[in-house]
Amino acid sequence: MLSSPGTPLLETLLVPDAVFRTAPGEPADPEIWQRAARSAAGLHQAARWRELAAFYGDLADDAWRDGRYPRSLRLLLAARVVAVRAGDDAKVVGVTSLLAMRHRLRRGFLVAEMWDHAQLALPLEESTARAHAVAWRELATLRGLTGEYQEGIAHCERSLEVCRAFADRSGMTVIQVQTLLERSLEERLSGRLDLATATMAEARTLAEAHEREVNDLTRGMIAVRQGRLHVMTGAPEAGLAAFLRAEALFTGVSAENLAITRVSRIECLGALGRTAEALALADELAEECERTGEQSRLGQVLLERAEIQYAAGDFAGAEATARRAGRVQPDDDSLEALRRRRHLARALLASGGDQREAAAQLAVILATASRPDRRDLARTWQALHDALSISDESVLPSAVWFAAGRGALTGAELQRDLLSDPAARWGVHAEREEVYTAAIRLHSAASDHDAVAQVMELGRADLLNRVLSDGNSLAGPLTGLPLLPPPADEHLLHDLFSLGSAVAQVLAGGGDDEVGVLPLPGGLPSSQALDALADVVVMVQLGHGTAGWWSATAVRERGGRWRATVEPVPERLDGVIGRLAAGELLPPRGVTSSVWRALGEVLLPAPEIWRGSLEAPRSVVVCPDPRLWHVPYGALLRGDTALLDVAEVVLTPSLRTLCLVRDRARPAGSTGEGAGPAGSLLDDALPAHTQERAALDAWPGGHRPLGGLADVAELPHPALLYVSGHSAAPGDAALGPSGVTLDSLAALPLPELLLLVGCWSATAASRYGRDPLSLAVGGLLGGARTVLAGVGRIGEQAAARIAAEALRQIADGRPARSALRFAARETRDRYPELGPYDWAGMCVMGAGD
């Protein structure tokens, strides 16, 4: 028969008077509890031990729901003691699990761990398997609360081993799901979003496969943990929906989890830009916590409030809120304590406060997060990034400052690069924009121009480049295709945590100023590959800070080296850049020459870009910021000269994308000389339909109108495919009446030349961090070597004229980029009333030959 730890002392709880005794000075119990005490006395008098144990257990649940936590824990202890007397081993095991869990919820960690180990002291057999699985999971939760994530994950694995060994045991599926959720949480807290996402998917799959066994509490836990992952991977809309779903499931089921979820909703509202709502919810929850005496939860609420205040630019408010949180939280190494230190440090640095105090706070964070038992990737790179706001070299020497910035970039990129889901990778990249832009400025200030270009290339076209490099045809939607990230570089992770420890020592006022610099993540094409692309290669990146927008460019001439510049956007152009970056479209008419001239100065400032002439244009490859795909680059001005007058321009999502397209093997039977027939999918409802048809009919290899995109496969060695149609906005899903889409283009073997003659066919919805997936990108994936497509709202007649003239020039042997330039200039000169989007709105993507 099982017994209790400390049995002689707890034997007193066999007597109901001891169970229901109130402390001196406390008010007497209300009548309902007095009646309960009399009922318990009757069961005790009759020695009906099993019934008394069950009665105590029910009362403990009632007391817990009513917030009478000490009474609930005492009743649970009594239920266990009575169950031992009754010889009801199953009841003893069940109540012990509750004792451990509820002591943990009330932050009685030592007592909770004692009860967990009492469960694990039992022999592992069918009757105790659930107790073992729960105990290991609870120990994992305790380790997570103290930041010992690696040990917590190991305890989760012990729990899962028991669950798998006794899978047929009733209720084991729910325990397994809850353990997977705990493991996902600890993986997320340690910054391993890749593992957290995979483990969460496993938990959801298991829960869906055993839907009848999974209760509302567990469903709510799945929803809230999923919501937090959504927020961390840059999908706050999905996160808010998950939190609201969790709140509905927890209502009437778990007041504790309901309160936790409402606290999480504050951060989500802040991420959505709903600052007033977030602050109102924080104030409401803080008031509730003050009223009920929930000091621990009050601290959590205040931390969320400080985060919202900091994001809103209220640095003094954030500092005051963080200090207030410190008065109700223990000053330990818990996650909440580290978050408080970070809020305080950032607020001090942003407001020009005491840099040494801020450095001391960051030192504690780094020392703790970098410990071998912690290995907290997220908090390590975050604190390294925060250290870049320290300007006092006596606090952080410049060499260590540079190493910290490189370490922040490495950590952020490690976290992103391990994710396989494209949406998660994009979201994480967008959420970390300040880290990537800080790295650009950091390396520009150090005159490391190659590094600036390499940082710009990071994350520009993850999914696109993976598909191009694999060379596989797509069996489903492109955005549903998982990537296969490389295994975690444990040596690099170790080096990052070592760097964190070294920087912590410097920030704390000691340590060695000689801190090693981590290698720069990512890479660039070789010099030979870049020389083959164009006379000039240009990368453009925007950034935003307290002083407004700035623009960075990295430029490389054939045979030369990279040269990078970072310049503030002139005040007169700040609003235009802000609109472009937000995805707001410039009007097709009415943009003054001064705006196009200012954009040329900001986005393409390097003189070597403009050194061509009308007769000898330079070939220029532009890799735009993902938010700047709807700019007609050929229309940008230097003085009175448009770029189109002195350059043949090719756009590319990334430098590696263009290299992969150029180096791809040509289809069997292709001569690369455009001798085959032209296929077309024309929108005959467009006014310029007859003009397009006439140009195609004149193609030397013949013209064949197609009934649908799949008919391309019936053309013998086609030279080109011409698609016309109407699109309303960037990112539109389809072009023309035949419904040509990105995925349908990507899934087919296409001719080497593709013309997508319609508005926005080269432009995705402008969003930082995402691959610029457009119809033109679908064409590159489908095998097109060169794509002509639209980057803006182009007049139908103008687009048809330019495309028709480009076809005639290509038929005469001009490369596509030269042909488009000739057609665009001729259209502009012949029809001066046209706007820049009309004559420069068609672009070349791909090889351009």
PDB file of C-alpha atoms in Angstrom, residues 306-428:
ATOM      1  CA  ALA A 306       6.056  47.621 -21.031  1.00  0.00           C
ATOM      2  CA  GLU A 307       6.529  45.898 -24.385  1.00  0.00           C
ATOM      3  CA  ILE A 308       3.591  47.783 -25.886  1.00  0.00           C
ATOM      4  CA  GLN A 309       4.798  51.099 -24.468  1.00  0.00           C
ATOM      5  CA  TYR A 310       8.295  50.578 -25.865  1.00  0.00           C
ATOM      6  CA  ALA A 311       6.952  49.718 -29.327  1.00  0.00           C
ATOM      7  CA  ALA A 312       4.800  52.878 -29.208  1.00  0.00           C
ATOM      8  CA  GLY A 313       7.851  55.033 -28.414  1.00  0.00           C
ATOM      9  CA  ASP A 314       6.862  55.696 -24.785  1.00  0.00           C
ATOM     10  CA  PHE A 315      10.291  54.863 -23.383  1.00  0.00           C
ATOM     11  CA  ALA A 316       9.783  56.613 -20.062  1.00  0.00           C
ATOM     12  CA  GLY A 317       6.520  54.736 -19.572  1.00  0.00           C
ATOM     13  CA  ALA A 318       8.171  51.437 -20.467  1.00  0.00           C
ATOM     14  CA  GLU A 319      10.934  52.054 -17.933  1.00  0.00           C
ATOM     15  CA  ALA A 320       8.443  52.927 -15.188  1.00  0.00           C
ATOM     16  CA  THR A 321       6.321  49.864 -15.941  1.00  0.00           C
ATOM     17  CA  ALA A 322       9.370  47.570 -15.934  1.00  0.00           C
ATOM     18  CA  ARG A 323      10.482  48.945 -12.561  1.00  0.00           C
ATOM     19  CA  ARG A 324       6.969  48.455 -11.210  1.00  0.00           C
ATOM     20  CA  ALA A 325       7.075  44.835 -12.404  1.00  0.00           C
ATOM     21  CA  GLY A 326      10.328  44.411 -10.497  1.00  0.00           C
ATOM     22  CA  ARG A 327       8.549  45.265  -7.260  1.00  0.00           C
ATOM     23  CA  VAL A 328       6.150  42.308  -7.597  1.00  0.00           C
ATOM     24  CA  GLN A 329       8.506  39.757  -9.175  1.00  0.00           C
ATOM     25  CA  PRO A 330      11.402  37.826  -7.677  1.00  0.00           C
ATOM     26  CA  ASP A 331      14.799  39.009  -8.900  1.00  0.00           C
ATOM     27  CA  ASP A 332      15.930  35.608 -10.164  1.00  0.00           C
ATOM     28  CA  ASP A 333      16.885  34.044 -13.488  1.00  0.00           C
ATOM     29  CA  SER A 334      13.341  33.176 -14.532  1.00  0.00           C
ATOM     30  CA  LEU A 335      12.030  34.041 -17.972  1.00  0.00           C
ATOM     31  CA  GLU A 336       9.915  36.874 -16.531  1.00  0.00           C
ATOM     32  CA  ALA A 337      12.937  38.340 -14.747  1.00  0.00           C
ATOM     33  CA  LEU A 338      15.004  38.267 -17.949  1.00  0.00           C
ATOM     34  CA  ARG A 339      12.183  39.909 -19.891  1.00  0.00           C
ATOM     35  CA  ARG A 340      11.949  42.635 -17.256  1.00  0.00           C
ATOM     36  CA  ARG A 341      15.676  43.281 -17.481  1.00  0.00           C
ATOM     37  CA  ARG A 342      15.474  43.577 -21.254  1.00  0.00           C
ATOM     38  CA  HIS A 343      12.537  46.006 -21.119  1.00  0.00           C
ATOM     39  CA  LEU A 344      14.427  48.141 -18.629  1.00  0.00           C
ATOM     40  CA  ALA A 345      17.676  48.066 -20.614  1.00  0.00           C
ATOM     41  CA  ARG A 346      16.011  48.952 -23.923  1.00  0.00           C
ATOM     42  CA  ALA A 347      13.981  51.760 -22.366  1.00  0.00           C
ATOM     43  CA  LEU A 348      17.080  53.250 -20.738  1.00  0.00           C
ATOM     44  CA  LEU A 349      19.087  53.105 -23.942  1.00  0.00           C
ATOM     45  CA  ALA A 350      16.290  54.507 -26.117  1.00  0.00           C
ATOM     46  CA  SER A 351      15.630  57.412 -23.773  1.00  0.00           C
ATOM     47  CA  GLY A 352      19.294  58.303 -23.227  1.00  0.00           C
ATOM     48  CA  GLY A 353      19.293  56.954 -19.673  1.00  0.00           C
ATOM     49  CA  ASP A 354      22.063  55.364 -17.642  1.00  0.00           C
ATOM     50  CA  GLN A 355      24.051  53.208 -20.097  1.00  0.00           C
ATOM     51  CA  ARG A 356      25.915  51.412 -17.342  1.00  0.00           C
ATOM     52  CA  GLU A 357      22.679  50.307 -15.698  1.00  0.00           C
ATOM     53  CA  ALA A 358      21.408  49.139 -19.082  1.00  0.00           C
ATOM     54  CA  ALA A 359      24.672  47.262 -19.696  1.00  0.00           C
ATOM     55  CA  ALA A 360      24.403  45.559 -16.312  1.00  0.00           C
ATOM     56  CA  GLN A 361      20.889  44.352 -17.147  1.00  0.00           C
ATOM     57  CA  LEU A 362      22.009  43.010 -20.546  1.00  0.00           C
ATOM     58  CA  ALA A 363      25.004  41.329 -18.895  1.00  0.00           C
ATOM     59  CA  VAL A 364      22.728  39.287 -16.635  1.00  0.00           C
ATOM     60  CA  ILE A 365      20.524  38.316 -19.593  1.00  0.00           C
ATOM     61  CA  LEU A 366      23.471  37.173 -21.703  1.00  0.00           C
ATOM     62  CA  ALA A 367      25.200  35.329 -18.871  1.00  0.00           C
ATOM     63  CA  THR A 368      21.978  33.476 -18.057  1.00  0.00           C
ATOM     64  CA  ALA A 369      20.766  32.803 -21.616  1.00  0.00           C
ATOM     65  CA  SER A 370      24.185  31.502 -22.715  1.00  0.00           C
ATOM     66  CA  ARG A 371      24.534  28.933 -19.914  1.00  0.00           C
ATOM     67  CA  PRO A 372      24.890  25.318 -21.122  1.00  0.00           C
ATOM     68  CA  ASP A 373      21.685  24.294 -19.331  1.00  0.00           C
ATOM     69  CA  ARG A 374      19.790  27.238 -20.822  1.00  0.00           C
ATOM     70  CA  ARG A 375      21.025  27.661 -24.424  1.00  0.00           C
ATOM     71  CA  ASP A 376      18.361  30.302 -24.980  1.00  0.00           C
ATOM     72  CA  LEU A 377      18.951  31.270 -28.592  1.00  0.00           C
ATOM     73  CA  ALA A 378      16.270  33.978 -28.810  1.00  0.00           C
ATOM     74  CA  ARG A 379      17.271  35.893 -25.696  1.00  0.00           C
ATOM     75  CA  THR A 380      20.965  35.605 -26.584  1.00  0.00           C
ATOM     76  CA  TRP A 381      20.717  37.264 -29.993  1.00  0.00           C
ATOM     77  CA  GLN A 382      18.141  39.770 -28.726  1.00  0.00           C
ATOM     78  CA  ALA A 383      20.458  40.980 -25.953  1.00  0.00           C
ATOM     79  CA  LEU A 384      23.402  41.116 -28.362  1.00  0.00           C
ATOM     80  CA  HIS A 385      21.287  43.262 -30.673  1.00  0.00           C
ATOM     81  CA  ASP A 386      20.184  45.512 -27.802  1.00  0.00           C
ATOM     82  CA  ALA A 387      23.851  46.077 -26.946  1.00  0.00           C
ATOM     83  CA  LEU A 388      24.255  47.928 -30.263  1.00  0.00           C
ATOM     84  CA  SER A 389      22.413  50.866 -28.675  1.00  0.00           C
ATOM     85  CA  ILE A 390      25.311  51.346 -26.224  1.00  0.00           C
ATOM     86  CA  SER A 391      27.445  54.204 -27.491  1.00  0.00           C
ATOM     87  CA  ASP A 392      29.862  54.612 -24.555  1.00  0.00           C
ATOM     88  CA  GLU A 393      33.114  52.819 -25.466  1.00  0.00           C
ATOM     89  CA  SER A 394      34.086  52.656 -21.820  1.00  0.00           C
ATOM     90  CA  VAL A 395      31.021  50.445 -21.321  1.00  0.00           C
ATOM     91  CA  LEU A 396      31.292  48.453 -24.555  1.00  0.00           C
ATOM     92  CA  PRO A 397      34.495  48.824 -26.613  1.00  0.00           C
ATOM     93  CA  SER A 398      33.986  49.180 -30.360  1.00  0.00           C
ATOM     94  CA  ALA A 399      35.533  45.798 -31.185  1.00  0.00           C
ATOM     95  CA  VAL A 400      33.176  44.018 -28.781  1.00  0.00           C
ATOM     96  CA  TRP A 401      30.294  46.170 -30.044  1.00  0.00           C
ATOM     97  CA  PHE A 402      30.959  44.941 -33.600  1.00  0.00           C
ATOM     98  CA  ALA A 403      31.216  41.325 -32.450  1.00  0.00           C
ATOM     99  CA  ALA A 404      27.890  41.664 -30.623  1.00  0.00           C
ATOM    100  CA  GLY A 405      26.197  42.984 -33.761  1.00  0.00           C
ATOM    101  CA  ARG A 406      27.560  40.135 -35.876  1.00  0.00           C
ATOM    102  CA  GLY A 407      26.446  37.682 -33.190  1.00  0.00           C
ATOM    103  CA  ALA A 408      22.908  39.113 -33.195  1.00  0.00           C
ATOM    104  CA  LEU A 409      22.700  38.627 -36.963  1.00  0.00           C
ATOM    105  CA  THR A 410      24.079  35.094 -36.699  1.00  0.00           C
ATOM    106  CA  GLY A 411      21.562  34.135 -34.005  1.00  0.00           C
ATOM    107  CA  ALA A 412      18.595  35.606 -35.860  1.00  0.00           C
ATOM    108  CA  GLU A 413      19.635  33.891 -39.080  1.00  0.00           C
ATOM    109  CA  LEU A 414      20.215  30.571 -37.303  1.00  0.00           C
ATOM    110  CA  GLN A 415      16.701  30.729 -35.892  1.00  0.00           C
ATOM    111  CA  ARG A 416      15.193  31.516 -39.302  1.00  0.00           C
ATOM    112  CA  ASP A 417      17.312  29.173 -41.351  1.00  0.00           C
ATOM    113  CA  LEU A 418      16.220  26.101 -39.392  1.00  0.00           C
ATOM    114  CA  LEU A 419      12.530  26.585 -40.211  1.00  0.00           C
ATOM    115  CA  SER A 420      11.063  24.516 -43.028  1.00  0.00           C
ATOM    116  CA  ASP A 421       7.673  26.211 -43.477  1.00  0.00           C
ATOM    117  CA  PRO A 422       8.021  29.114 -45.945  1.00  0.00           C
ATOM    118  CA  ALA A 423       5.429  31.266 -44.178  1.00  0.00           C
ATOM    119  CA  ALA A 424       7.238  30.821 -40.864  1.00  0.00           C
ATOM    120  CA  ARG A 425      10.606  31.670 -42.433  1.00  0.00           C
ATOM    121  CA  TRP A 426       9.159  34.797 -44.040  1.00  0.00           C
ATOM    122  CA  GLY A 427       7.405  35.828 -40.844  1.00  0.00           C
ATOM    123  CA  VAL A 428      10.524  35.406 -38.726  1.00  0.00           C
TER     124      VAL A 428
END
